[in-house]
PDB file of C-alpha atoms in Angstrom:
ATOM      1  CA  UNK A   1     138.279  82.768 137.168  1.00 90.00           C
ATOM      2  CA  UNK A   2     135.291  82.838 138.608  1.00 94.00           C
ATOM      3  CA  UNK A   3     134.774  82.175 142.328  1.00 95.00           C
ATOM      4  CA  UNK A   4     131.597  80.336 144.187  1.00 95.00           C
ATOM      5  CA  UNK A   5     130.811  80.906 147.663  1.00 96.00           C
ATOM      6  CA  UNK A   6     129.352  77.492 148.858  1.00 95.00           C
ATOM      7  CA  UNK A   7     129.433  78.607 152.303  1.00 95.00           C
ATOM      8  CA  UNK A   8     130.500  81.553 154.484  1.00 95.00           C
ATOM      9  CA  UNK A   9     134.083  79.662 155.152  1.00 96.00           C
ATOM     10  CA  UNK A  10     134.324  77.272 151.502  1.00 97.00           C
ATOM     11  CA  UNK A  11     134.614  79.208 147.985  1.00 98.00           C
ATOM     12  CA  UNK A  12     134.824  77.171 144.904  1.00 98.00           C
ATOM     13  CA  UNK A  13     137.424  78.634 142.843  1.00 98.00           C
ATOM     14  CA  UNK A  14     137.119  77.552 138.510  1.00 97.00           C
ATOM     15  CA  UNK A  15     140.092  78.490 137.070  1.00 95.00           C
ATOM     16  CA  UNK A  16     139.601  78.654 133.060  1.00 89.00           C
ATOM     17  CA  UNK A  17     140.720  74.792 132.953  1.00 86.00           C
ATOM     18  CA  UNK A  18     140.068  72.823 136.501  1.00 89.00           C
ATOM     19  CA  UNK A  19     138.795  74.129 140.644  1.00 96.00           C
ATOM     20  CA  UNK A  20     139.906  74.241 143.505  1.00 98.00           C
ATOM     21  CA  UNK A  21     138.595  74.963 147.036  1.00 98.00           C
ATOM     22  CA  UNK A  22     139.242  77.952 149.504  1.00 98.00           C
ATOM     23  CA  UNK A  23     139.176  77.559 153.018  1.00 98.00           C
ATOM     24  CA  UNK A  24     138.444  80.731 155.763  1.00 98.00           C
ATOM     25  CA  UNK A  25     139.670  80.532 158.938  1.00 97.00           C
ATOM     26  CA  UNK A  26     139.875  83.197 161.075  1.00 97.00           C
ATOM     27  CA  UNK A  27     143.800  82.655 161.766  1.00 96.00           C
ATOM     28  CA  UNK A  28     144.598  81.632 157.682  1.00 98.00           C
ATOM     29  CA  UNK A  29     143.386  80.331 154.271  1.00 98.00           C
ATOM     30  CA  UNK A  30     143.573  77.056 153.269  1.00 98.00           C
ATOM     31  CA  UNK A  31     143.576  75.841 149.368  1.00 98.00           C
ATOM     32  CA  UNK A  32     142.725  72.414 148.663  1.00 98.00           C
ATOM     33  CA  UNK A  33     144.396  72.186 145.098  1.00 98.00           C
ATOM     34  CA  UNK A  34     146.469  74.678 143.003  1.00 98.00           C
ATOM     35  CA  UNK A  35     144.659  74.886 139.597  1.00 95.00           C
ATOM     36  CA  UNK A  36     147.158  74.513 136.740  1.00 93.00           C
ATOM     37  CA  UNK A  37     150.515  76.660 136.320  1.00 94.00           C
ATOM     38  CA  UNK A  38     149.586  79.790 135.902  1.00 94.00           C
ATOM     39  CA  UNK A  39     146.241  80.074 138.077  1.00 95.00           C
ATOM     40  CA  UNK A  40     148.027  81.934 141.065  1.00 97.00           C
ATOM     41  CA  UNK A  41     146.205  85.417 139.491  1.00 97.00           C
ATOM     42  CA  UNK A  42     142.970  83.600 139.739  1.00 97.00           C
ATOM     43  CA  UNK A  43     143.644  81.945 143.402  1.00 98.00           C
ATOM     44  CA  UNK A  44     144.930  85.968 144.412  1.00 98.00           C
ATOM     45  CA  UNK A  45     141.126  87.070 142.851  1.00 98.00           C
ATOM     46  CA  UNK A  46     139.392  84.601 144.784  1.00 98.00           C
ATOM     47  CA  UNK A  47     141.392  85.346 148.027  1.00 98.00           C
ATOM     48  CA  UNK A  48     140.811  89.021 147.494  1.00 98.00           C
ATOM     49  CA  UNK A  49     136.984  88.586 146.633  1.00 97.00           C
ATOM     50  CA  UNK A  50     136.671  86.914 149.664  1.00 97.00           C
ATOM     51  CA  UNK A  51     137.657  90.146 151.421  1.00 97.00           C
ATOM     52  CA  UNK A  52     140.977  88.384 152.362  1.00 98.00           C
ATOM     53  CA  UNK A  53     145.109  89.257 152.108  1.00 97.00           C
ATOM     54  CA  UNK A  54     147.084  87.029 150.015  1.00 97.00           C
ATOM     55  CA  UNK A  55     149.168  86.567 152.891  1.00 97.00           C
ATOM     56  CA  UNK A  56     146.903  85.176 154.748  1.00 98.00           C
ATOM     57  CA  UNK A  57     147.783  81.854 152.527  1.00 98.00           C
ATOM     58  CA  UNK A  58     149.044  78.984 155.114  1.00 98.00           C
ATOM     59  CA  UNK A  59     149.012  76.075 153.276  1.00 98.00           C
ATOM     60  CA  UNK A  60     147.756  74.244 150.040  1.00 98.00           C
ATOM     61  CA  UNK A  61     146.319  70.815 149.798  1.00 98.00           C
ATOM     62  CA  UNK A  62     146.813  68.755 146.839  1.00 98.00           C
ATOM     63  CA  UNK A  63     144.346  65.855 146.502  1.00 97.00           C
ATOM     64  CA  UNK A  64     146.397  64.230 143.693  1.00 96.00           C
ATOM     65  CA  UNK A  65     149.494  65.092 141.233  1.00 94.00           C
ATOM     66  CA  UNK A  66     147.737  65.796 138.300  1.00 91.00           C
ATOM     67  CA  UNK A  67     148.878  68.911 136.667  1.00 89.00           C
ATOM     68  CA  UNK A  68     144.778  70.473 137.117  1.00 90.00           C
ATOM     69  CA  UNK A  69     145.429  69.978 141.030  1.00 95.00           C
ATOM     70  CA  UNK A  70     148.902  70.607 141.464  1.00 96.00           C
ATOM     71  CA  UNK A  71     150.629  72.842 139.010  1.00 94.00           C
ATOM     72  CA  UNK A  72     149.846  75.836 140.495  1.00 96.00           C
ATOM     73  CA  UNK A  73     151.355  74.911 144.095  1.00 98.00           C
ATOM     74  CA  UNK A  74     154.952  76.329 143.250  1.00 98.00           C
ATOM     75  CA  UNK A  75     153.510  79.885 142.362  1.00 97.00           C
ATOM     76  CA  UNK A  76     151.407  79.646 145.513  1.00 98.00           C
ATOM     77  CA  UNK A  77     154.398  78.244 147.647  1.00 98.00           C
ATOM     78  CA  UNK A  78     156.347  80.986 146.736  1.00 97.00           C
ATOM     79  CA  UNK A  79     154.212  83.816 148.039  1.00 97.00           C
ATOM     80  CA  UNK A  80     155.842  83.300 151.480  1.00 94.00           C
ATOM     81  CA  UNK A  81     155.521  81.127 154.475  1.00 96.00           C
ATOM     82  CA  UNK A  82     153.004  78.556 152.676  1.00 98.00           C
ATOM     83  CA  UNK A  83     153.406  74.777 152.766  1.00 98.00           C
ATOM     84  CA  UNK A  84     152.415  72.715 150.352  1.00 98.00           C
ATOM     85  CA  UNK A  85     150.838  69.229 152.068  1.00 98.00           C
ATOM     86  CA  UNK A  86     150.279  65.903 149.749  1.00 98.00           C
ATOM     87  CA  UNK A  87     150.114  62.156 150.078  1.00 98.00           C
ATOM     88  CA  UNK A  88     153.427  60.416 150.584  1.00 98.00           C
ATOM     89  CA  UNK A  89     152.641  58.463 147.866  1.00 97.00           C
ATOM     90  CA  UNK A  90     152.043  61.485 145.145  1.00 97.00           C
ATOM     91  CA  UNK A  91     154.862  63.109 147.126  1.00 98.00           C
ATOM     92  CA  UNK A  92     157.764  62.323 144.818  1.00 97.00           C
ATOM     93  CA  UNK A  93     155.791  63.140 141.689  1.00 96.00           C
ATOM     94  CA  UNK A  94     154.600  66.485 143.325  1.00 97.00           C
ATOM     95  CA  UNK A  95     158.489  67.350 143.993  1.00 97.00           C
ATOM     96  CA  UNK A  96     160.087  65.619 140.018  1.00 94.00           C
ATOM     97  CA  UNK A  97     161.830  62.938 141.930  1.00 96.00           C
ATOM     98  CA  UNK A  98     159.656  60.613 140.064  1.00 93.00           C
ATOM     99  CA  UNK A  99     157.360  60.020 137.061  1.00 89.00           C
ATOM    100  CA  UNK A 100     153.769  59.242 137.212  1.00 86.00           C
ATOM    101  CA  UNK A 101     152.870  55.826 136.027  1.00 80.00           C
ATOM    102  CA  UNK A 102     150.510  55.766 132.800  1.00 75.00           C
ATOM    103  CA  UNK A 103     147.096  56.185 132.768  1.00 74.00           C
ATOM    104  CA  UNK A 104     144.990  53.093 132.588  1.00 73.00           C
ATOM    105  CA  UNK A 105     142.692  54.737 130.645  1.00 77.00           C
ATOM    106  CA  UNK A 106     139.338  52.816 128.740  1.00 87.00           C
ATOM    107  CA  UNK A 107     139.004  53.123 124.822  1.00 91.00           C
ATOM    108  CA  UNK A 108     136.165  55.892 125.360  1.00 89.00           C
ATOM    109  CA  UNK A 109     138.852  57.992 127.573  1.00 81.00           C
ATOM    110  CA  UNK A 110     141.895  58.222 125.591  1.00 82.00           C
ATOM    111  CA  UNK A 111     140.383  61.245 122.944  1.00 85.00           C
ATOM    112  CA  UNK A 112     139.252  62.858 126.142  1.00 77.00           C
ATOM    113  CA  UNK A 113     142.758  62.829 127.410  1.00 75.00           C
ATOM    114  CA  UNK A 114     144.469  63.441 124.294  1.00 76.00           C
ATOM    115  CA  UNK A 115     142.246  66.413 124.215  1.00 73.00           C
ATOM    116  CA  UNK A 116     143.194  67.920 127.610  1.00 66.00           C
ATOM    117  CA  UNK A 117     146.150  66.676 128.906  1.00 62.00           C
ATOM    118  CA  UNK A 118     148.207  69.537 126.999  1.00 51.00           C
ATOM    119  CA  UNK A 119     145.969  71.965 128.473  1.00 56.00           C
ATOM    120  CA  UNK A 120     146.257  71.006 131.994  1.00 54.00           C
ATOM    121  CA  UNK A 121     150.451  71.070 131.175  1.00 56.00           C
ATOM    122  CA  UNK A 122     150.539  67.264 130.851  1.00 63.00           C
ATOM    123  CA  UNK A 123     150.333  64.596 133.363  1.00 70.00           C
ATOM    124  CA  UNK A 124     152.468  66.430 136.331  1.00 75.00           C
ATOM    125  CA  UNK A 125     152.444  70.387 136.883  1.00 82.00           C
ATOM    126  CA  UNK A 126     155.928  71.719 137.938  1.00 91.00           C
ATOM    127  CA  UNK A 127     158.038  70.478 140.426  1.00 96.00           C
ATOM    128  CA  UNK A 128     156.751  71.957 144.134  1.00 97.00           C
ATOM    129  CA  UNK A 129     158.703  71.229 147.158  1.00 98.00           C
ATOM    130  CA  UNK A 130     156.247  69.079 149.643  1.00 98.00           C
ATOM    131  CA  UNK A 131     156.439  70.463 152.895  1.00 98.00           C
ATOM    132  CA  UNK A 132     154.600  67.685 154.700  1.00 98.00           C
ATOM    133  CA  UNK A 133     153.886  64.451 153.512  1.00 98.00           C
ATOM    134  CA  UNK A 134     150.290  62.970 154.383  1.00 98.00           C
ATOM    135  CA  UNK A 135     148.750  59.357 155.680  1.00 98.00           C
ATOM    136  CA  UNK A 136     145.572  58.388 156.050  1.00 98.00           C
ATOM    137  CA  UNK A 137     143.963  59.483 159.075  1.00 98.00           C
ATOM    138  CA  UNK A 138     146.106  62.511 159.092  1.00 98.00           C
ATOM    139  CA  UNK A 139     145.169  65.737 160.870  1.00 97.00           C
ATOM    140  CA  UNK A 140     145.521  69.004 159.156  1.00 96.00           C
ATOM    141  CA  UNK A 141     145.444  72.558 160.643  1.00 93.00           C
ATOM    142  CA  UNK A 142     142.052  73.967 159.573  1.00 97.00           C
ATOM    143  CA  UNK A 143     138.782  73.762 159.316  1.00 96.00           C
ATOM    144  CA  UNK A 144     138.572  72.530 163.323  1.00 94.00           C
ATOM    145  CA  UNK A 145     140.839  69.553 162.360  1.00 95.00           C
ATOM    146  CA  UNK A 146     140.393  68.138 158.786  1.00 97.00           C
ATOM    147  CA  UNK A 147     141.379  64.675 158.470  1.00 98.00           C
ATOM    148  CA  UNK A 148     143.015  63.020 155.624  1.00 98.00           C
ATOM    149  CA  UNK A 149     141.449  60.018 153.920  1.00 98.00           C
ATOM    150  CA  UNK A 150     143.231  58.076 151.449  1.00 97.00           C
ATOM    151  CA  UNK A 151     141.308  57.270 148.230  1.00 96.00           C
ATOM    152  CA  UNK A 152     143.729  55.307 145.964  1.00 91.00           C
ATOM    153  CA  UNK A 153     142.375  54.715 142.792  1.00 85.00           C
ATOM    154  CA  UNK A 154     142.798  57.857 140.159  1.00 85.00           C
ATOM    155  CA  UNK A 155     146.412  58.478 141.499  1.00 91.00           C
ATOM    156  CA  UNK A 156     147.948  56.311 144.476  1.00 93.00           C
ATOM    157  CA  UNK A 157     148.259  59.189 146.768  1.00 95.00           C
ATOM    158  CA  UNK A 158     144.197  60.598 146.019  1.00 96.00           C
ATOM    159  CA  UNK A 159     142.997  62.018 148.981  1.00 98.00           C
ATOM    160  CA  UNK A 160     140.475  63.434 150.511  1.00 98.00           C
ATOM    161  CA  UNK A 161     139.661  65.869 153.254  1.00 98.00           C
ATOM    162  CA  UNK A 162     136.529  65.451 156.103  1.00 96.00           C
ATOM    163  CA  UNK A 163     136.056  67.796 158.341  1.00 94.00           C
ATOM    164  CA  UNK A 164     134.161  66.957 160.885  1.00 90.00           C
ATOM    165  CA  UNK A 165     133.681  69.825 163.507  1.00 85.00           C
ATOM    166  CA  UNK A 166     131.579  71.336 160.225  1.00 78.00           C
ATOM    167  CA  UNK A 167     128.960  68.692 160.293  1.00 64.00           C
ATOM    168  CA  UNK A 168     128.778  69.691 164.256  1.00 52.00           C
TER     169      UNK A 168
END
């Protein structure tokens, strides 16, 4: 794990297969992904490199279902009072109410994802309970008020996150 401070209050966080993003408010951390099962050791470095309590953990993000994004969430979850926010549309997936559909994937892709979908656990990463499910336009708790934008296209449910009292 290694973990990138892009600014005083956003940390890039590689796990040895995907990223995620850490998020420092003064009153809680935010993660914006999960990694894949089995990156909660490398989310607790980056938390404590950032000179932060693992407690501190209010919520994760998950911009899609894919296992690289969300198969770490459970592990995270349960580390105590930490939702777990996605799309309403990647929802069921997130929870194992429901399969993913199948890749559309062009000729050039399929050895690519032959190649790492059994690293990243598959498709889906275990079932996580979603706390709250998300819309476009959404508000979220951090970052001065982070707003949900809905980006169909690699999974249904894709989001992602502007904050705008950053750019301010």
């Amino acid at each position: 794990m290694e973990s990138v401070e892009i600014t005083p209050r956003l940390h890039l966080v590689r796990y040895a297969f995907g990223q995620a993003y850490l998020w420092l408010d003064d009153d809680g951390l935010t993660m914006v992904d999960a990694g894949i099962a089995g990156s909660a050791s490398g989310t607790a470095a980056a938390i404590r490199a950032a000179g932060r309590e693992l407690g501190e953990l209010r919520r994760v993000v998950l911009t899609h279902f894919h296992a690289d994004h969300a198969g770490g969430a459970a592990e995270l979850r349960a580390w105590g009072d930490v939702e777990v926010l996605a799309h309403r549309a990647d929802a069921p997936v997130v929870r194992g109410d429901q399969l993913p559909a199948p890749p559309v994937l062009l000729d050039w892709e399929r050895p690519l994802f032959e190649q790492n979908s059994p690293q990243a656990g598959g498709l889906t990463g275990p079932p996580c309970p979603v706390d709250r499910e998300l819309e476009d336009g959404d508000e979220i708790g951090f970052g001065g008020g982070a707003r949900v934008l809905q980006v169909p296209g690699h999974t249904d449910g894709s989001i992602a996150l502007h904050l705008p009292a950053v750019h301010r």
